[in-house]
Tab-separated table of C-alpha atoms in Angstrom:
chain	number	residue	atom	x	y	z
A	959	MET	CA	71.415	-111.919	-145.179
A	960	ALA	CA	68.280	-112.536	-143.160
A	961	GLU	CA	68.389	-112.482	-139.376
A	962	LYS	CA	67.695	-116.211	-139.243
A	963	ASP	CA	70.645	-116.895	-141.561
A	964	GLU	CA	72.885	-114.792	-139.322
A	965	ASP	CA	71.715	-116.801	-136.305
A	966	ILE	CA	72.549	-120.052	-138.098
A	967	CYS	CA	75.992	-118.756	-139.097
A	968	ALA	CA	76.670	-117.656	-135.518
A	969	GLU	CA	75.553	-121.042	-134.214
A	970	LEU	CA	77.809	-122.870	-136.680
A	971	ALA	CA	80.734	-120.681	-135.601
A	972	ARG	CA	80.034	-121.558	-131.941
A	973	ASP	CA	79.821	-125.247	-132.868
A	974	LYS	CA	83.186	-125.011	-134.609
A	975	GLU	CA	84.666	-123.394	-131.495
A	976	THR	CA	83.313	-126.267	-129.373
A	977	ALA	CA	84.867	-128.796	-131.758
A	978	LYS	CA	88.151	-126.869	-131.605
A	979	LEU	CA	88.229	-127.089	-127.800
A	980	TRP	CA	87.562	-130.840	-127.851
A	981	VAL	CA	90.184	-131.496	-130.554
A	982	LEU	CA	92.898	-129.383	-128.925
A	983	ASN	CA	92.237	-130.596	-125.382
A	984	TYR	CA	91.533	-134.239	-126.248
A	985	ALA	CA	94.259	-135.762	-124.042
A	986	SER	CA	93.402	-133.761	-120.930
A	987	ARG	CA	89.661	-134.281	-121.394
A	988	LYS	CA	90.151	-138.016	-121.842
A	989	LYS	CA	92.218	-138.155	-118.658
A	990	GLU	CA	89.575	-136.120	-116.820
A	991	TYR	CA	86.833	-138.408	-118.175
A	992	TYR	CA	88.496	-141.535	-116.776
A	993	GLU	CA	89.225	-139.825	-113.462
A	994	ASN	CA	85.559	-138.848	-113.205
A	995	ILE	CA	84.427	-142.388	-113.992
A	996	LYS	CA	86.658	-143.732	-111.237
A	997	TYR	CA	85.410	-141.073	-108.828
A	998	LEU	CA	81.763	-141.860	-109.591
A	999	ARG	CA	82.336	-145.592	-109.371
A	1000	ASP	CA	83.803	-145.097	-105.897
A	1001	GLN	CA	80.853	-142.977	-104.758
A	1002	LEU	CA	78.157	-145.323	-103.543
A	1003	PRO	CA	74.678	-143.937	-102.952
A	1004	GLY	CA	73.580	-144.317	-99.365
A	1005	PRO	CA	71.567	-142.712	-96.591
A	1006	ALA	CA	71.891	-138.978	-96.061
A	1007	GLY	CA	74.872	-138.049	-93.957
A	1008	LEU	CA	77.134	-140.756	-95.335
A	1009	GLY	CA	79.758	-140.114	-97.965
A	1010	ARG	CA	79.819	-136.883	-99.931
A	1011	SER	CA	77.107	-134.290	-99.773
A	1012	ALA	CA	74.900	-134.285	-102.851
A	1013	GLY	CA	73.590	-130.772	-102.394
A	1014	ASN	CA	69.817	-130.432	-102.552
A	1015	GLY	CA	69.178	-133.927	-103.933
A	1016	SER	CA	70.098	-137.436	-103.022
A	1017	GLN	CA	73.432	-139.021	-103.868
A	1018	THR	CA	71.691	-141.137	-106.480
A	1019	GLU	CA	70.310	-138.045	-108.212
A	1020	TRP	CA	73.731	-136.425	-108.078
A	1021	LYS	CA	75.293	-139.532	-109.588
A	1022	VAL	CA	72.730	-139.661	-112.408
A	1023	VAL	CA	73.418	-136.029	-113.326
A	1024	ARG	CA	77.168	-136.653	-113.306
A	1025	MET	CA	76.694	-139.769	-115.465
A	1026	GLU	CA	74.818	-137.668	-118.033
A	1027	ASP	CA	77.780	-135.285	-118.142
A	1028	LEU	CA	80.119	-138.235	-118.615
A	1029	ASP	CA	77.917	-139.581	-121.409
A	1030	ALA	CA	78.230	-136.245	-123.212
A	1031	SER	CA	82.007	-136.292	-122.736
A	1032	GLU	CA	82.222	-139.854	-124.013
A	1033	LYS	CA	80.376	-138.895	-127.199
A	1034	TRP	CA	82.835	-136.068	-127.828
A	1035	LEU	CA	85.862	-138.246	-127.110
A	1036	LEU	CA	84.566	-140.871	-129.535
A	1037	ALA	CA	83.932	-138.173	-132.154
A	1038	VAL	CA	87.510	-136.924	-131.875
A	1039	GLU	CA	88.846	-140.489	-132.034
A	1040	ALA	CA	86.746	-141.185	-135.124
A	1041	MET	CA	88.101	-138.039	-136.768
A	1042	GLN	CA	91.680	-139.003	-135.909
A	1043	SER	CA	91.200	-142.470	-137.390
A	1044	THR	CA	90.526	-140.891	-140.804
A	1045	LEU	CA	93.672	-138.738	-140.895
A	1046	SER	CA	96.757	-139.488	-142.955
A	1047	GLU	CA	100.189	-139.734	-141.360
A	1048	LYS	CA	101.036	-136.150	-142.307
A	1049	LYS	CA	97.792	-134.761	-140.886
A	1050	LEU	CA	98.258	-136.764	-137.677
A	1051	LEU	CA	101.699	-135.173	-137.344
A	1052	PHE	CA	100.148	-131.774	-138.050
A	1053	LEU	CA	97.444	-132.352	-135.412
A	1054	SER	CA	99.998	-133.466	-132.845
A	1055	LEU	CA	102.059	-130.321	-133.448
A	1056	ARG	CA	98.935	-128.129	-133.421
A	1057	ARG	CA	98.021	-129.526	-130.002
A	1058	GLU	CA	101.581	-129.007	-128.809
A	1059	ALA	CA	101.464	-125.360	-129.912
A	1060	HIS	CA	98.158	-124.920	-128.072
A	1061	ARG	CA	99.654	-126.243	-124.813
A	1062	LYS	CA	102.642	-123.890	-124.932
A	1063	PRO	CA	101.754	-120.575	-123.289
A	1064	ASN	CA	104.431	-118.570	-125.103
A	1065	VAL	CA	103.370	-119.544	-128.642
A	1066	ILE	CA	101.700	-116.548	-130.274
A	1067	ASN	CA	101.384	-117.835	-133.850
A	1068	TRP	CA	100.587	-121.543	-133.925
A	1069	ALA	CA	101.133	-121.734	-137.713
A	1070	ASN	CA	104.793	-120.661	-137.439
A	1071	TYR	CA	105.359	-123.061	-134.555
A	1072	VAL	CA	103.817	-125.975	-136.460
A	1073	ARG	CA	105.374	-125.166	-139.850
A	1074	HIS	CA	108.990	-125.441	-138.764
A	1075	ARG	CA	108.521	-128.529	-136.624
A	1076	TYR	CA	106.439	-130.204	-139.308
A	1077	ALA	CA	109.081	-129.537	-141.979
A	1078	ARG	CA	111.831	-130.827	-139.670
A	1079	ALA	CA	109.922	-134.017	-138.833
A	1080	MET	CA	108.981	-134.759	-142.450
A	1081	ALA	CA	112.546	-134.135	-143.666
A	1082	ALA	CA	113.863	-136.513	-141.018
A	1083	ARG	CA	111.253	-139.138	-141.921
A	1084	TYR	CA	111.534	-138.992	-145.714
A	1085	GLY	CA	114.923	-137.383	-146.301
A	1086	GLY	CA	115.518	-134.131	-148.063
A	1087	THR	CA	115.542	-130.564	-146.955
A	1088	GLU	CA	113.111	-128.898	-144.595
A	1089	GLU	CA	112.192	-126.407	-147.329
A	1090	ARG	CA	110.799	-129.288	-149.392
A	1091	PHE	CA	108.257	-130.077	-146.663
A	1092	CYS	CA	107.502	-126.556	-145.421
A	1093	PRO	CA	103.732	-125.974	-145.732
A	1094	SER	CA	102.288	-122.542	-146.423
A	1095	ASP	CA	99.968	-120.685	-144.071
A	1096	THR	CA	97.117	-121.446	-146.455
A	1097	THR	CA	97.840	-125.172	-146.259
A	1098	LEU	CA	98.054	-125.173	-142.466
A	1099	TYR	CA	94.834	-123.211	-142.002
A	1100	THR	CA	93.074	-125.387	-144.597
A	1101	TRP	CA	94.159	-128.560	-142.818
A	1102	TRP	CA	92.981	-127.121	-139.501
A	1103	ASP	CA	89.588	-126.137	-140.927
A	1104	GLU	CA	89.185	-129.591	-142.507
A	1105	ILE	CA	89.926	-131.278	-139.176
A	1106	LEU	CA	87.446	-129.062	-137.328
A	1107	ASP	CA	84.750	-129.478	-139.977
A	1108	LEU	CA	85.133	-133.264	-139.978
A	1109	THR	CA	85.039	-133.362	-136.177
A	1110	ARG	CA	81.927	-131.212	-136.145
A	1111	LEU	CA	80.148	-133.440	-138.671
A	1112	ILE	CA	81.016	-136.592	-136.745
A	1113	ALA	CA	79.892	-134.907	-133.527
A	1114	TYR	CA	76.542	-133.984	-135.100
A	1115	LYS	CA	76.040	-137.593	-136.195
A	1116	ARG	CA	76.960	-138.917	-132.742
A	1117	GLY	CA	74.522	-136.559	-131.034
A	1118	CYS	CA	77.138	-134.500	-129.193
A	1119	ARG	CA	76.015	-131.431	-127.274
A	1120	PHE	CA	77.339	-128.094	-128.436
A	1121	PHE	CA	77.473	-125.026	-126.228
């Protein structure tokens, strides 16, 4: 593979990692986004010496830079919401459990954590045994890759910044 191809593959892998962080941390990033909007709304630009220090620039410049950051966050939040709106009930349950596994510090293997809870929830919802609804590792990893790939595509179309 040519060096340029390797660079593209590495960049796509980094983009997927960015999408993963936005998907897994959606709730906390949305909360942070609204807190930042409120904070910025409450910060009125004024003469130097009043309000919060803006560093080397004016408060207005500081606010503009922060608004650009919020714009980038808003694009990502909308991309994740658009992705979620396309998911079936079973994949929404999967995503919810995947996020739950991510938030738990003692979970080593997210697939095992999700599998058993997913099977339990589906059996309770539709009746039957948990074994009937127990997805394989391949299924779980495929679903996860599909969610990340869809999020990444939507993010590209929305003009999201990747790092």
